[in-house]
Structure formats: C-alpha cells, structure tokens
Amino acid sequence: MTNIKKIALRCFIIVVSFATAITSSACKTTKPTSESASEVSLTISETELTLCEDETFTLEAITDSSESVKWSTNNKTVVSVSSQGRVIAKTVGEAVVYATVGGVTKECKVTVIEDAGKTLIELEKNVINLSVSTGAEKITGSVTTDGVKSELGAKNATFASDNEKVAEVSEDGTVTPISVGSALISVVCGEKTKVVSVEVYTMLVASPEDWNAMLNLDGDVNSRFLLTSDVDFTGIEYLAKPFVQGKAYLSQSFSGSLNGDGHSVKNITMPSSVSEQSLFGTVIGFNLENVSFENVRFTSVACGLAVRMLQHYDVVDKNGNPVPGKTEVAYNNIKNVSFDFVYKYNGASGLCKTYYGGGVENVFINMRMADGGKLNKNADYAMTSIFYVWQNNNYFNNVIVLAENGEVNLDWTVTDGSRDVSKESIFVCNNKMEACYKARSLFDSVLWTVVPGELPKLK
C-alpha cells in the first residue's frame, strides 16, 4: 500500500471514529464498559498477578477522567489495596482487585502463594474493623523462625501506620482509630513484613438498635457503616427515616457508604405512622453493597429502597441556613444487593418513587403482595414511576425483578429534558425458577448463593 493510501485510510478511520463518538453521545446513557464507546477510558497495568505472602506490588491506572481512581478488593483477607493501587499479599488464596472511575471498572486477578522463607509472621487478624466511637484494638500474632514459634512481642516486632490521621499504632501494636478512613499497619520482624488493613467506620452495626441509630444520624457523604452480623427486626420497631418533600438537604437524608459484608437485614415491618414508606427515605450520595434485605413488609404506600434517589443536594452554611442557588453533586451506587419486599397496597415501586440518578448493578428485587394478592401492571413499577436525570454516571446493569404473582411495569415517566438510561440489562420475571436461572448466569458466584427455586442471597 502506498503512503498516500495509508494516510487516506487513517483519515477515514479517524472520521468514522469521531462520527461514532458523536452518535453514541446522543444515544441513551448506559453503563460505560471497555467494549463500548464511553466518556471515560480506563486501563490498568496488570490483569493477573502472582505474589508470595507479604509481597507487595503497585498497580498503575491510566484514565482520562478528572475523578480519582478508586481501588478495592473482593477479599481483604487475601490481599489489601491502598488508595494508590498498592497491592499487599496477606495469605494464600485468590482475590480480585478492582479499579473504578466514572462507572468504568477494570480488574486484576491476584493469586497469593506460600512464601518458602525461613521466617513467617502469622497474625490473628489481617483486617481490623473499628469505628470512631469504639476503643483501640491490639494486633496479635506470632513469628516462626527456623520452626520455632514465638509471640510478636517476644520477637521485638515494630509497628507503623501509613495514615496516622485515620489510625495510630503504639509500640506494642495497639491500634487507635482517629477518623473515618483506611490505613495500613506494617508489622516488621527482622527482614520480614506483614501488613494489616485497618478500616475505620462511622459505626459498626450489629443489632436492630444500631441500625435504627444509624438511620437517624444526619446524612454525611463521608460516613462509612459496616454491618458486622445479621440484623433481625422480629418484634422490634423499625425507626424509618421519614421522607421530607421540597429541598434536598443532607441532614434530612441518608448518605455515605454502607457495606453489608454479606449479612442480611430481615423481618422488618414498617410503622403505619409513616405515610410514604421505604428503607432509607431520601438517599443522596449513597453507596450500598453486599447486603440482603429479607421479608420487608410495607403497611402503606411503598417505595422500596427510597422515596427519592437523588444525586445532588442543596448546600447550607455553617449555621445550617440554605445557600441560595448552590448545590453539590453526590453520586449513588447500589451494587450486589438483594431486596425481598412485601406490599400491602398496589401502587408500589421496586427501587424508588422518583429516580434522579445513580448506578444500580447486580441487584435482585423480589416483589410480592401480602396475603397472596396480585401485583398490578397498571399501578406497580419494577424500578420507579418517575424518572428525572440531569447528571451522567447513571445505569442499570444486571438488575432482576421477580413479580411473584401478577405483573409489574418496567416503564417510567421521563421528565422533560432528562437523560434516559437503557433498560436492556433489566430483566423482569414472573417465575422464580426463571429469575434464579438469570441470577446464576449474571451474578458473581463468589459473592452470591443462588439455589434454584429460592431467592438469591449474598454470601
């Protein structure tokens, strides 16, 4: 091929690519992926790693997004990862490290193998979860050298925190939480180093009382909550966060991150004193993951997760007074969550009454009427009845809605000027076996347990 033909071909490819990008931007918004044209590009330096215990490796992420790349792992016991992509192998096993920005996620599979060295540090906990209100916790473990095992203190182990604004560590390995966030504590014996991940939360939630206290805190996008056990509301009142109309203020909303850690919240009966019922009232900047809600019974008009799912809030000054015309953006992300909702009346929504945006991924919604009644497609909505979106980063990906008896509506009313999203990855089923089959084919088996004929659960 001549140089002129090569140049012409390259120009043609560039023109076609530019036209495709323009066409894509005019289409419905869907979750960005590496296979489709998207607003954000992301690559990471490795897709597979094999490390020895205690070995570290820093993954590099390249993106054109102005946002910071967020790093996470699906198995903190095997590996931890810092906010800068530093992967630390903790114990033998496998894990996946994720890099996420602008709705795009890339992953690296990490295999940790046994270290054949003569010195071995074994810790009782590789991950320590604390809250700003709890006391300190001491790192405990042992050191084995040439087959002889001793306690950490007997081997003059030293300790250091990489983020003392979040957690400090004393000479004897006592970790004290300082503020919400993440830190890595290095445990050093001779030439050997072991790393402990320290996660500091706003609250550790272990009981219905804890859950109710969490619900009634003022909203804060920087809050972090961790569910440390199953929570059963049998015989206990659920102190639902009431829905407040009008302006969207954080203080009246639920926001921040809630990690269920595979646990369940079950046997909730909503108080009849709340007229528009939902699990969280209004959510803003809400990240919910890895939790199952079982047997949630609504006694009035019901909106599932929230009445309003917002991605912006109205700013107030230090005295709590509204700042005219000033709002801030705070994105919602709902991932790996199972809902089992029981409705007393028709007119129900599976996710929320009004959707103002957010990412919803790997979510199972079971909708059923109390006393064997039927869901009504003219009144009951699989996701939401009103759709209003003015920001990007909105998508529904691998969402399964099971209507056990009757039918639900997947349509919604799109407000003028809104950016609609694709419904291609929302699957509405009227048969439990069909819904389970779909869940087995879509959801990560590492996180989900799917038994034919039963509702899927988080592990």
Coordinates of C-alpha atoms in Angstrom, one line a residue:
M1 CA 0.0 0.0 0.0
T2 CA 1.4 3.4 -0.9
N3 CA 1.9 6.1 1.7
I4 CA -0.9 8.2 0.2
K5 CA -3.3 5.2 0.6
K6 CA -2.2 4.6 4.1
I7 CA -2.8 8.3 5.1
A8 CA -6.2 8.2 3.4
L9 CA -7.1 5.1 5.3
R10 CA -6.1 6.5 8.6
C11 CA -8.1 9.7 7.9
F12 CA -11.1 7.6 7.1
I13 CA -10.8 5.6 10.4
I14 CA -10.5 8.8 12.4
V15 CA -13.5 10.4 10.7
V16 CA -15.6 7.2 11.3
S17 CA -14.4 7.0 15.0
F18 CA -15.3 10.7 15.5
A19 CA -18.8 10.2 14.0
T20 CA -19.4 7.1 16.1
A21 CA -18.5 9.0 19.3
I22 CA -20.9 11.8 18.4
T23 CA -23.7 9.3 17.6
S24 CA -23.0 7.4 20.9
S25 CA -23.2 10.6 23.0
A26 CA -26.6 11.4 21.6
C27 CA -28.0 7.9 22.5
K28 CA -29.3 6.7 25.8
T29 CA -26.9 6.6 28.7
T30 CA -25.8 3.1 29.7
K31 CA -23.1 1.8 32.0
P32 CA -19.7 2.5 30.4
T33 CA -17.6 -0.6 29.5
S34 CA -14.3 -1.2 27.8
E35 CA -16.2 -2.7 24.9
S36 CA -18.4 0.3 24.1
A37 CA -17.9 3.9 23.3
S38 CA -17.9 5.8 26.6
E39 CA -17.0 9.1 28.2
V40 CA -14.3 7.6 30.4
S41 CA -11.4 5.4 29.4
L42 CA -9.5 3.3 32.0
T43 CA -6.7 0.8 31.7
I44 CA -4.6 -0.9 34.5
S45 CA -1.0 -2.2 34.2
E46 CA -1.8 -5.8 35.0
T47 CA -4.8 -8.1 34.7
E48 CA -3.2 -11.1 36.6
L49 CA -0.6 -11.2 39.4
T50 CA 1.0 -14.0 41.4
L51 CA 2.6 -12.8 44.7
C52 CA 4.2 -14.5 47.6
E53 CA 2.8 -13.9 51.1
D54 CA 3.7 -10.4 52.3
E55 CA 4.9 -9.4 48.9
T56 CA 3.7 -6.0 47.5
F57 CA 3.0 -4.7 44.0
T58 CA 1.7 -1.3 42.8
L59 CA -0.8 -1.4 40.0
E60 CA -0.9 1.7 37.8
A61 CA -4.2 3.1 36.3
I62 CA -4.4 5.3 33.3
T63 CA -7.6 7.3 32.7
D64 CA -8.8 10.4 31.1
S65 CA -11.3 11.1 33.9
S66 CA -10.8 14.1 36.2
E67 CA -12.0 11.9 39.1
S68 CA -9.7 9.8 41.3
V69 CA -9.5 6.1 40.6
K70 CA -11.0 4.1 43.5
W71 CA -9.3 0.8 44.3
S72 CA -11.0 -2.2 46.1
T73 CA -10.7 -5.9 46.6
N74 CA -13.3 -8.6 46.9
N75 CA -11.3 -10.5 49.5
K76 CA -9.5 -8.3 52.1
T77 CA -8.3 -11.4 53.9
V78 CA -6.1 -12.5 51.0
V79 CA -5.0 -9.1 49.7
S80 CA -5.4 -5.4 50.5
V81 CA -5.1 -2.5 48.2
S82 CA -4.3 1.1 49.1
S83 CA -5.9 4.2 47.6
Q84 CA -2.8 4.4 45.3
G85 CA -3.1 0.9 43.9
R86 CA -0.5 -0.7 46.2
V87 CA -1.5 -4.4 46.4
I88 CA -0.3 -6.3 49.5
A89 CA -0.4 -10.1 49.6
K90 CA -1.5 -11.3 53.0
T91 CA -2.3 -15.0 53.0
V92 CA -2.5 -17.9 50.5
G93 CA -5.6 -17.7 48.3
E94 CA -7.2 -15.7 45.4
A95 CA -8.7 -12.3 45.1
V96 CA -9.7 -9.7 42.6
V97 CA -8.6 -6.1 42.7
Y98 CA -10.8 -3.5 41.1
A99 CA -10.0 -0.1 39.7
T100 CA -13.1 2.1 39.2
V101 CA -13.7 5.6 37.9
G102 CA -16.7 7.2 36.2
G103 CA -18.7 4.0 36.2
V104 CA -15.9 2.0 34.4
T105 CA -14.3 -0.9 36.3
K106 CA -11.2 -2.9 35.4
E107 CA -10.0 -5.9 37.4
C108 CA -6.8 -7.8 38.2
K109 CA -6.8 -11.3 39.5
V110 CA -4.3 -11.9 42.2
T111 CA -3.1 -15.3 43.4
V112 CA -1.1 -15.4 46.6
I113 CA 1.2 -18.4 47.1
E114 CA 3.1 -19.6 50.2
D115 CA 6.4 -18.0 51.0
A116 CA 9.1 -20.5 51.3
G117 CA 11.3 -18.3 53.5
K118 CA 12.5 -19.3 57.0
T119 CA 10.7 -16.5 58.9
L120 CA 6.9 -16.5 58.9
I121 CA 4.6 -13.8 60.5
E122 CA 1.1 -15.0 61.3
L123 CA -1.5 -12.5 62.5
E124 CA -4.7 -13.3 64.3
K125 CA -6.4 -10.7 62.0
N126 CA -5.3 -9.4 58.6
V127 CA -8.2 -6.9 58.6
I128 CA -9.2 -4.8 61.7
N129 CA -12.6 -3.0 61.6
L130 CA -13.0 -0.2 64.1
S131 CA -15.3 2.8 64.5
V132 CA -14.6 6.3 65.7
S133 CA -16.6 5.6 68.8
T134 CA -15.0 2.2 69.7
G135 CA -11.9 1.6 71.7
A136 CA -8.5 0.6 70.5
E137 CA -7.5 -3.0 69.4
K138 CA -4.2 -4.7 69.7
I139 CA -2.5 -6.5 66.8
T140 CA -1.8 -10.1 68.0
G141 CA 0.0 -13.0 66.3
S142 CA 3.2 -14.9 66.2
V143 CA 6.6 -15.2 64.4
T144 CA 8.1 -18.5 63.4
T145 CA 11.8 -18.7 62.7
D146 CA 13.5 -22.0 61.8
G147 CA 10.5 -23.8 63.1
V148 CA 10.4 -22.1 66.5
K149 CA 7.2 -20.0 67.1
S150 CA 7.1 -17.0 69.4
E151 CA 4.7 -14.2 70.2
L152 CA 5.1 -10.9 68.3
G153 CA 6.3 -9.1 71.5
A154 CA 9.0 -11.7 72.2
K155 CA 10.5 -11.0 68.7
N156 CA 10.6 -7.2 69.2
A157 CA 8.2 -6.6 66.4
T158 CA 7.8 -3.0 65.3
F159 CA 4.7 -1.3 64.0
A160 CA 4.0 1.7 61.7
S161 CA 0.8 3.3 60.3
D162 CA 0.8 4.7 56.7
N163 CA -2.0 7.1 57.7
E164 CA -1.9 8.4 61.2
K165 CA -4.8 10.8 60.5
V166 CA -7.0 7.7 60.3
A167 CA -5.3 5.3 62.7
E168 CA -2.3 5.4 65.1
V169 CA -0.4 2.4 66.4
S170 CA 1.7 2.2 69.6
E171 CA 4.9 0.4 70.2
D172 CA 3.1 -2.7 71.4
G173 CA 0.8 -2.8 68.3
T174 CA -2.3 -1.2 69.8
V175 CA -4.3 0.5 67.0
T176 CA -6.3 3.6 67.9
P177 CA -9.0 4.9 65.5
I178 CA -8.7 8.6 64.8
S179 CA -11.1 9.4 61.9
V180 CA -13.1 7.6 59.2
G181 CA -11.0 6.1 56.5
S182 CA -8.4 3.4 55.7
A183 CA -4.9 2.8 56.9
L184 CA -2.2 0.1 56.6
I185 CA -0.2 -1.0 59.6
S186 CA 3.2 -2.6 58.9
V187 CA 4.3 -5.3 61.3
V188 CA 8.1 -5.8 60.9
C189 CA 10.3 -8.6 62.4
G190 CA 13.8 -8.6 61.1
E191 CA 13.6 -8.5 57.3
K192 CA 10.0 -9.8 57.3
T193 CA 7.0 -7.5 57.0
K194 CA 3.3 -8.3 57.3
V195 CA 0.6 -5.7 56.7
V196 CA -2.7 -5.3 58.5
S197 CA -5.6 -3.3 56.9
V198 CA -7.4 -1.0 59.3
E199 CA -10.8 0.2 58.3
V200 CA -12.3 3.0 60.5
Y201 CA -16.1 3.4 60.2
T202 CA -18.6 5.9 61.5
M203 CA -20.5 3.0 63.0
L204 CA -20.2 -0.8 63.3
V205 CA -23.8 -2.1 63.0
A206 CA -24.6 -5.4 64.8
S207 CA -28.2 -5.1 66.1
P208 CA -31.6 -3.5 65.3
E209 CA -30.8 -0.8 67.8
D210 CA -27.5 0.0 66.0
W211 CA -29.4 0.1 62.7
N212 CA -32.1 2.4 64.0
A213 CA -29.4 4.7 65.4
M214 CA -27.6 4.7 62.0
L215 CA -30.8 5.6 60.2
N216 CA -31.4 8.6 62.4
L217 CA -28.0 10.2 62.0
D218 CA -27.8 13.4 59.9
G219 CA -26.7 12.5 56.4
D220 CA -23.0 12.8 55.6
V221 CA -21.5 11.7 52.3
N222 CA -18.2 10.8 54.1
S223 CA -20.0 8.5 56.5
R224 CA -19.0 4.8 56.5
F225 CA -21.0 2.0 58.0
L226 CA -20.2 -1.8 58.3
L227 CA -22.7 -4.5 59.1
T228 CA -20.9 -7.0 61.3
S229 CA -23.7 -9.5 61.8
D230 CA -27.2 -10.3 60.6
V231 CA -29.9 -8.0 62.0
D232 CA -33.3 -9.4 62.8
F233 CA -36.2 -6.9 63.5
T234 CA -38.7 -9.5 64.7
G235 CA -40.7 -7.8 67.5
I236 CA -38.6 -4.6 67.2
E237 CA -39.9 -1.3 65.8
Y238 CA -38.2 -0.1 62.6
L239 CA -37.5 3.7 63.1
A240 CA -37.9 4.6 59.4
K241 CA -36.3 7.8 58.2
P242 CA -39.2 9.9 57.1
F243 CA -39.4 11.4 53.6
V244 CA -39.2 15.2 53.5
Q245 CA -40.5 17.0 50.5
G246 CA -39.0 20.0 48.9
K247 CA -35.3 20.9 49.0
A248 CA -32.8 18.1 49.3
Y249 CA -30.7 18.6 52.4
L250 CA -28.1 16.1 53.6
S251 CA -29.2 16.4 57.2
Q252 CA -32.6 15.0 56.3
S253 CA -31.3 12.3 54.0
F254 CA -29.3 9.1 54.2
S255 CA -25.9 9.2 52.6
G256 CA -22.4 7.8 52.8
S257 CA -21.3 4.1 52.3
L258 CA -23.0 1.1 53.8
N259 CA -21.2 -2.3 53.4
G260 CA -23.4 -5.3 54.4
D261 CA -20.4 -7.6 54.2
G262 CA -22.7 -10.4 53.1
H263 CA -25.1 -10.1 56.0
S264 CA -28.9 -9.8 56.0
V265 CA -31.4 -7.3 57.5
K266 CA -34.7 -9.1 57.9
N267 CA -38.3 -9.3 59.2
I268 CA -38.9 -5.5 59.0
T269 CA -42.5 -4.2 59.4
M270 CA -42.8 -0.6 58.5
P271 CA -44.6 1.6 61.1
S272 CA -48.0 2.7 59.8
S273 CA -47.3 6.2 61.1
V274 CA -45.0 6.7 58.0
S275 CA -47.2 7.5 55.0
E276 CA -44.6 7.0 52.2
Q277 CA -42.6 4.1 53.3
S278 CA -39.1 3.0 52.2
L279 CA -35.9 1.6 53.7
F280 CA -34.0 4.8 53.7
G281 CA -36.3 7.7 53.0
T282 CA -34.3 10.0 50.7
V283 CA -30.8 8.9 49.6
I284 CA -28.1 11.2 48.4
G285 CA -24.5 10.1 47.6
F286 CA -25.4 6.7 48.9
N287 CA -23.2 3.6 48.3
L288 CA -24.9 0.4 49.3
E289 CA -23.3 -3.0 48.7
N290 CA -23.2 -6.7 49.7
V291 CA -26.4 -7.0 51.7
S292 CA -29.7 -8.9 51.6
F293 CA -33.0 -7.4 52.8
E294 CA -35.4 -10.2 53.6
N295 CA -39.1 -10.1 54.4
V296 CA -39.5 -6.3 54.4
R297 CA -43.2 -5.6 54.9
F298 CA -44.8 -2.3 53.9
T299 CA -48.0 -1.2 55.5
S300 CA -48.7 2.0 53.4
V301 CA -47.6 3.5 50.1
A302 CA -44.3 1.8 49.4
C303 CA -41.2 2.9 47.5
G304 CA -38.6 0.1 48.1
L305 CA -35.1 1.4 48.7
A306 CA -36.0 5.1 48.9
V307 CA -38.8 7.6 48.1
R308 CA -36.3 9.8 46.3
M309 CA -32.9 8.7 44.9
L310 CA -31.0 11.9 44.4
Q311 CA -27.6 12.8 43.1
H312 CA -27.4 16.4 44.3
Y313 CA -28.1 18.3 47.5
D314 CA -28.8 21.9 48.5
V315 CA -25.9 23.5 50.4
V316 CA -26.2 25.1 53.8
D317 CA -23.8 27.4 55.6
K318 CA -22.1 26.6 58.9
N319 CA -25.2 27.8 60.7
G320 CA -27.5 25.5 58.8
N321 CA -29.0 28.2 56.6
P322 CA -29.6 27.4 52.9
V323 CA -27.1 29.0 50.5
P324 CA -29.3 30.3 47.6
G325 CA -28.8 28.6 44.3
K326 CA -25.9 26.4 45.5
T327 CA -26.0 22.6 45.0
E328 CA -23.4 19.8 45.2
V329 CA -23.3 16.6 43.2
A330 CA -23.1 13.2 45.1
Y331 CA -23.5 10.0 43.1
N332 CA -25.4 6.9 44.2
N333 CA -24.2 3.4 43.7
I334 CA -26.2 0.2 44.6
K335 CA -24.3 -3.0 44.0
N336 CA -24.7 -6.6 45.0
V337 CA -27.9 -6.1 46.9
S338 CA -31.0 -8.4 47.3
F339 CA -34.4 -7.0 48.2
D340 CA -37.4 -9.1 49.3
F341 CA -40.4 -6.7 49.5
V342 CA -44.0 -7.5 50.6
Y343 CA -46.6 -4.8 49.8
K344 CA -50.0 -4.3 51.5
Y345 CA -51.3 -2.0 48.7
N346 CA -50.8 -1.6 45.0
G347 CA -49.0 1.5 43.7
A348 CA -45.7 0.1 44.8
S349 CA -42.2 0.8 43.4
G350 CA -39.3 -1.8 43.5
L351 CA -36.5 0.7 43.8
C352 CA -37.8 4.2 44.4
K353 CA -40.7 6.5 43.7
T354 CA -38.6 9.2 41.9
Y355 CA -35.2 8.3 40.4
Y356 CA -32.8 11.3 40.0
G357 CA -29.8 9.1 39.0
G358 CA -27.3 6.5 40.2
G359 CA -25.7 3.2 39.3
V360 CA -27.6 0.0 40.0
E361 CA -25.7 -3.2 39.4
N362 CA -26.1 -6.9 40.3
V363 CA -29.4 -6.2 42.2
F364 CA -32.2 -8.7 42.8
I365 CA -35.7 -7.3 43.7
N366 CA -38.5 -9.6 44.7
M367 CA -41.9 -8.0 44.8
R368 CA -44.9 -9.7 46.3
M369 CA -48.3 -8.8 47.7
A370 CA -49.4 -9.6 51.3
D371 CA -52.0 -12.3 51.7
G372 CA -51.4 -13.7 48.2
G373 CA -52.7 -10.7 46.3
K374 CA -51.7 -9.8 42.8
L375 CA -49.3 -7.1 41.6
N376 CA -50.9 -4.8 39.0
K377 CA -49.0 -3.7 35.9
N378 CA -51.1 -0.5 35.8
A379 CA -50.1 0.5 39.3
D380 CA -46.9 -1.3 40.4
Y381 CA -43.5 -0.4 39.0
A382 CA -40.4 -2.7 38.7
M383 CA -38.0 0.1 39.3
T384 CA -39.5 3.6 39.5
S385 CA -42.6 5.5 38.3
I386 CA -40.9 8.9 37.8
F387 CA -37.5 9.4 36.0
Y388 CA -35.6 12.6 36.2
V389 CA -31.9 12.7 35.4
W390 CA -29.6 15.7 34.8
Q391 CA -26.2 14.2 35.5
N392 CA -24.1 11.4 33.9
N393 CA -22.9 8.1 35.6
N394 CA -26.4 6.6 35.6
Y395 CA -27.0 3.0 34.6
F396 CA -29.0 -0.2 35.4
N397 CA -26.8 -3.3 34.9
N398 CA -27.8 -6.8 35.7
V399 CA -31.0 -6.0 37.6
I400 CA -33.5 -8.8 38.1
V401 CA -37.1 -8.1 39.2
L402 CA -39.3 -11.0 40.2
A403 CA -43.0 -10.4 40.4
E404 CA -44.2 -13.5 42.3
N405 CA -47.9 -13.1 41.5
G406 CA -49.2 -10.7 38.8
E407 CA -47.2 -8.2 36.8
V408 CA -45.1 -5.1 37.2
N409 CA -44.4 -2.2 34.9
L410 CA -40.9 -1.5 33.6
D411 CA -41.9 1.8 32.0
W412 CA -41.5 5.1 33.8
T413 CA -42.5 8.7 33.2
V414 CA -39.4 10.6 31.8
T415 CA -39.4 14.3 32.8
D416 CA -38.7 16.8 30.0
G417 CA -35.0 17.2 29.4
S418 CA -34.0 14.2 31.3
R419 CA -31.3 11.8 30.1
D420 CA -32.9 8.4 29.9
V421 CA -31.0 5.1 30.5
S422 CA -31.1 1.8 28.8
K423 CA -33.4 -0.9 30.1
E424 CA -31.6 -3.7 28.2
S425 CA -30.0 -5.1 31.4
I426 CA -33.2 -5.0 33.5
F427 CA -34.9 -8.4 33.5
V428 CA -38.5 -8.7 34.8
C429 CA -39.5 -12.3 35.6
N430 CA -42.8 -13.8 36.7
N431 CA -41.4 -17.2 37.6
K432 CA -38.9 -17.9 40.5
M433 CA -37.1 -20.6 38.6
E434 CA -36.6 -18.3 35.6
A435 CA -35.3 -15.5 37.9
C436 CA -32.9 -17.8 39.7
Y437 CA -31.5 -19.1 36.3
K438 CA -31.0 -15.5 35.3
A439 CA -29.2 -14.7 38.6
R440 CA -26.9 -17.7 38.2
S441 CA -25.9 -16.5 34.7
L442 CA -25.4 -12.9 35.7
F443 CA -24.2 -12.6 39.3
D444 CA -20.7 -13.3 40.6
S445 CA -20.8 -16.8 42.3
V446 CA -18.0 -15.7 44.6
L447 CA -20.4 -13.2 46.2
W448 CA -23.9 -14.8 45.6
T449 CA -25.5 -18.0 46.5
V450 CA -28.2 -19.0 44.1
V451 CA -30.3 -22.1 44.7
P452 CA -33.0 -23.0 42.1
G453 CA -36.4 -22.1 43.5
E454 CA -35.1 -19.9 46.3
L455 CA -34.3 -16.2 46.4
P456 CA -30.6 -15.4 45.8
K457 CA -28.6 -14.3 48.8
L458 CA -25.3 -12.7 49.4
K459 CA -22.6 -14.9 50.9

